[in-house]
Structures are given as C-alpha cells and as structure tokens.
Amino acid sequence: MKHSIIIAPLLAVLICTTSCRSLQPTHSAERDVFAMDTFMTMKAYGDGSESALAAAEKRIRELETELSVTDKNSDISRINMANGADVKVSQDTVRLVEAGKTYWQETAGALDISIYPVLAEWGFTTGEYRVPDEATIARLLENVNAGAVKVGDETVRIPVDSMIDLGALAKGYTGDEIMDLFRGNGVTSALISLGGNVQAFGTRPDGSDWRVGIKDPFTPDENMCVVSIADKAVVTSGNYERYFTADDGKTYCHIIDPADGYPADNGLVSVTIIGSEGLQCDALSTALFVMGTDKAQTYLNEHTFVDAVLVTDDARILYTEGLAGKLEIMSDMPSEVIARD
Ligand code: ADP
Ligand code: MG
C-alpha cells in the first residue's frame, strides 16, 4: 500500500518528464564539412547547437591544418622533413604522437605511426598503386619503429629516415575534441559522423539511445547491424574503404601490418570498436584489424573497457558480450559472442 502511494506520483512525474520533453520544440542545427579527406556530418540539439557546430567546424579545420600529411606546412610534414631535428608543434600534435607511442606499446606494434614510408611505397598516399618488391619492403621496415619517435613538452623528433602519419588516430581525436566543445555550450544531444567514425553526445533528444548502423563489409552500401549507444564512439576500420586489386588478382587494403610490411590480411575484413573515447576506438579499430581474428579476440578478452564487432573473411560476425541487447543484427551471417573471462 505504502509503496504504491509513493510510486504513483513518482511514475506520473517520470512519464511527464519524458513525454513533455519530447513535445517541446528543440532547437537544432546541422552542418556538413569536407575535411581530412572525409565527408563529415554533424547534427546537434539545444540552444547552443548553431554556435557549437560553427566552433566544431573551426576546430576540424585547425586540426586538419596541424595534422595533414600532405600540407607542407603542417606539424606532421615539418616533423617528416626535419632531418632528425626537434620540431616545435601544437599541443594537439604532442598529444596525438604521444598516444601513437602508447598504443604502439599497448598493441605490441600493430599500430605504428611510423608505417608511412611503407604505405607510400604501396601507392596508398598517391593512388598510384603497386606491389613493391620484397627487398624494398624489408629496407623500409628497418626504419619503422614508433619507439624511436621522441616527444617533448612542445616538440617531436623522429630519426632521419623515418616518417610518421596520424591517419589512424586523427579522426578519433577530432571526435573527442568536438564532444568537448559541445559540453557546457548549450548542446543537449548530438551525433557526428566523420567517415567511419560515429560519435554520440548524450542520448537522442527524446532520451532514447542513438542507433548507429555498421556496414556489411561484403556489401558496403548495406548495414549488417545496428548498435544502440549514448555518449559513445563507434569506429570502424575495414578493407573495403580503400584498396586496390593488383595484377596478381589479389586485393590489398590501406592498413599495413608492421610485422611484414604487407596490407593486413589476418582473417578480418572489418573491425568496429565501441567505447567512450573516440581516440581509443580509432587506435584499436586499426590495431585489431592488423592483429587479425585470433589476436584481436585475445586482446578483447583482456581489455574489457571497449566493445567490438568483428567480421571474419569467412563471413562470421563476432561480438563482445557487452553488446548483448544493444546490437540488432540484420545480416544472414552467423554470429558468435566473444567470450570474456
Ligand atoms: P580510416 O582512416 O580509413 O577510417 P583507419 O583509422 O583504420 O581508417 O586508419 C587507416 C590509416 O592509418 C591509413 O590510411 C594509414 O594512413 C594509417 N595506417 C595504416 N596502417 C597503419 C598501422 N599499422 N599503424 C598506424 N597507422 C596505419
Ligand atoms: Mg583507426
């Protein structure tokens, strides 16, 4: 009796706050940006949405200027052309290079920001694709070592014959920076999509989870599943975005395995990481793609702070048990839960 007296008014308040909220006209804004070689879309709700999206676009362009590997004046180009000298760079660059070194250690070298010369040799930086000869790959691999990259408070230095690129991390970090801009600036909910990186600020305006589609790597214009999230990033690395087919009939993708200098081909065709930090998800989506089916599952077993959806080259979907109830699979591919002990 006593309970129902308390619960009834409480329920009324709850119902009112959820339904009344959804009836209120919410201020919203949208913005599309082409930057970092990527078509980006952003939608935000709340009184500050317009100005927050303008600030977000400004921040994206600032980060692109600092981090571009093609712009001669960027921090990264100046580091790559410095002949082994210290280069003064922005705090963004310091933080990202530091993160690159951390994830290199953390992933046993699967993520290596100094893989760039190998990536370039395969033609991924110019579009003039070719299969390099083994001696060339072996020679270039001698200088691939993120451990040799030195980071100071305001400087970065790399060995003479090395080059770095932050392509595996930049969009994840950019997503986190945009979430920071939304915080405390009159944005109540938002969803941004930076290519394969989707990031949610809060829930949808009606309080429900955002629903984010994950592409079927075998038919990339279709979604294979939808994941429900709030305040999380969903980042996918796949072999179907940038690749070429060589004369030998084989297909080569733009993620290189630093262990042998060849495009990663370790049993996975797509890796999606779901977690609270964009940078972490971006780093791990690339790294677990390199690790391949077995090592990626071992990594996920030992690191439970992120969830993941893997697709194998023999068309199986493997997902972490944290996604149970949050993942709707539309694909015909068989699915299995990745065990965590
Ligand atoms: P995308 O940027 O296409 O969404 P990723 O986040 O997986 O996908 O990053 C791929 C990019 O990272 C490549 O284009 C290249 O610049 C770089 N890269 C490729 N292989 C590696 C690697 N093993 N470690 C670090 N960076 C890599
Ligand atoms: Mg990545």
mmCIF file of N, CA, C and O and ligand atoms in Angstrom, residues 111 166-172 197 235-237 255 278-287, ligand 2:
data_model
loop_
_atom_site.group_PDB
_atom_site.id
_atom_site.type_symbol
_atom_site.label_atom_id
_atom_site.label_comp_id
_atom_site.label_asym_id
_atom_site.label_seq_id
_atom_site.Cartn_x
_atom_site.Cartn_y
_atom_site.Cartn_z
ATOM 1 N N LEU A 111 49.732 -1.134 -34.121
ATOM 2 C CA LEU A 111 49.560 0.259 -34.531
ATOM 3 C C LEU A 111 50.935 0.902 -34.497
ATOM 4 O O LEU A 111 51.593 0.915 -33.453
ATOM 5 N N LEU A 166 49.395 10.358 -38.788
ATOM 6 C CA LEU A 166 48.450 10.087 -37.706
ATOM 7 C C LEU A 166 47.072 9.710 -38.241
ATOM 8 O O LEU A 166 46.062 9.829 -37.539
ATOM 9 N N GLY A 167 47.047 9.235 -39.496
ATOM 10 C CA GLY A 167 45.779 8.890 -40.150
ATOM 11 C C GLY A 167 44.930 7.880 -39.388
ATOM 12 O O GLY A 167 43.706 7.897 -39.483
ATOM 13 N N ALA A 168 45.570 7.029 -38.611
ATOM 14 C CA ALA A 168 44.820 6.006 -37.885
ATOM 15 C C ALA A 168 44.165 6.554 -36.623
ATOM 16 O O ALA A 168 43.326 5.886 -36.019
ATOM 17 N N LEU A 169 44.556 7.768 -36.220
ATOM 18 C CA LEU A 169 44.103 8.318 -34.932
ATOM 19 C C LEU A 169 43.372 9.652 -35.028
ATOM 20 O O LEU A 169 42.594 10.005 -34.134
ATOM 21 N N ALA A 170 43.659 10.399 -36.105
ATOM 22 C CA ALA A 170 43.249 11.811 -36.164
ATOM 23 C C ALA A 170 41.734 12.018 -36.034
ATOM 24 O O ALA A 170 41.281 12.889 -35.293
ATOM 25 N N LYS A 171 40.957 11.185 -36.723
ATOM 26 C CA LYS A 171 39.503 11.412 -36.685
ATOM 27 C C LYS A 171 38.917 11.059 -35.318
ATOM 28 O O LYS A 171 37.979 11.708 -34.856
ATOM 29 N N GLY A 172 39.482 10.069 -34.664
ATOM 30 C CA GLY A 172 39.029 9.710 -33.315
ATOM 31 C C GLY A 172 39.255 10.854 -32.337
ATOM 32 O O GLY A 172 38.374 11.217 -31.547
ATOM 33 N N ASN A 197 33.913 7.021 -38.465
ATOM 34 C CA ASN A 197 33.849 7.323 -37.029
ATOM 35 C C ASN A 197 32.533 8.019 -36.702
ATOM 36 O O ASN A 197 32.295 9.130 -37.159
ATOM 37 N N VAL A 235 33.636 3.191 -34.038
ATOM 38 C CA VAL A 235 34.656 3.429 -35.068
ATOM 39 C C VAL A 235 34.966 2.132 -35.818
ATOM 40 O O VAL A 235 35.262 1.108 -35.200
ATOM 41 N N THR A 236 34.886 2.209 -37.154
ATOM 42 C CA THR A 236 35.122 1.018 -37.978
ATOM 43 C C THR A 236 36.355 1.176 -38.859
ATOM 44 O O THR A 236 36.556 2.219 -39.476
ATOM 45 N N SER A 237 37.179 0.143 -38.898
ATOM 46 C CA SER A 237 38.257 0.046 -39.889
ATOM 47 C C SER A 237 37.956 -1.194 -40.729
ATOM 48 O O SER A 237 37.688 -2.261 -40.186
ATOM 49 N N ILE A 255 45.494 -0.630 -44.749
ATOM 50 C CA ILE A 255 46.022 -0.812 -43.386
ATOM 51 C C ILE A 255 47.168 -1.820 -43.478
ATOM 52 O O ILE A 255 46.991 -2.940 -43.954
ATOM 53 N N GLY A 278 36.775 8.463 -28.489
ATOM 54 C CA GLY A 278 36.969 8.315 -29.933
ATOM 55 C C GLY A 278 38.387 7.909 -30.291
ATOM 56 O O GLY A 278 38.611 7.036 -31.138
ATOM 57 N N LEU A 279 39.365 8.543 -29.642
ATOM 58 C CA LEU A 279 40.774 8.261 -29.940
ATOM 59 C C LEU A 279 41.107 6.798 -29.675
ATOM 60 O O LEU A 279 41.732 6.117 -30.499
ATOM 61 N N GLN A 280 40.656 6.307 -28.542
ATOM 62 C CA GLN A 280 40.922 4.911 -28.181
ATOM 63 C C GLN A 280 40.266 3.953 -29.192
ATOM 64 O O GLN A 280 40.889 2.987 -29.647
ATOM 65 N N CYS A 281 39.024 4.266 -29.569
ATOM 66 C CA CYS A 281 38.307 3.407 -30.521
ATOM 67 C C CYS A 281 39.001 3.414 -31.878
ATOM 68 O O CYS A 281 39.110 2.379 -32.536
ATOM 69 N N ASP A 282 39.475 4.596 -32.298
ATOM 70 C CA ASP A 282 40.137 4.708 -33.594
ATOM 71 C C ASP A 282 41.450 3.915 -33.597
ATOM 72 O O ASP A 282 41.735 3.130 -34.522
ATOM 73 N N ALA A 283 42.237 4.111 -32.550
ATOM 74 C CA ALA A 283 43.516 3.398 -32.445
ATOM 75 C C ALA A 283 43.276 1.887 -32.462
ATOM 76 O O ALA A 283 43.954 1.138 -33.180
ATOM 77 N N LEU A 284 42.301 1.443 -31.689
ATOM 78 C CA LEU A 284 42.091 -0.003 -31.563
ATOM 79 C C LEU A 284 41.418 -0.602 -32.794
ATOM 80 O O LEU A 284 41.652 -1.771 -33.115
ATOM 81 N N SER A 285 40.597 0.166 -33.508
ATOM 82 C CA SER A 285 39.977 -0.419 -34.708
ATOM 83 C C SER A 285 41.057 -0.739 -35.736
ATOM 84 O O SER A 285 41.052 -1.804 -36.347
ATOM 85 N N THR A 286 42.018 0.160 -35.888
ATOM 86 C CA THR A 286 43.119 -0.096 -36.821
ATOM 87 C C THR A 286 44.005 -1.238 -36.303
ATOM 88 O O THR A 286 44.346 -2.163 -37.043
ATOM 89 N N ALA A 287 44.346 -1.176 -35.013
ATOM 90 C CA ALA A 287 45.274 -2.167 -34.445
ATOM 91 C C ALA A 287 44.681 -3.581 -34.455
ATOM 92 O O ALA A 287 45.373 -4.544 -34.798
HETATM 93 MG MG MG B 2 41.837 3.985 -36.763
#
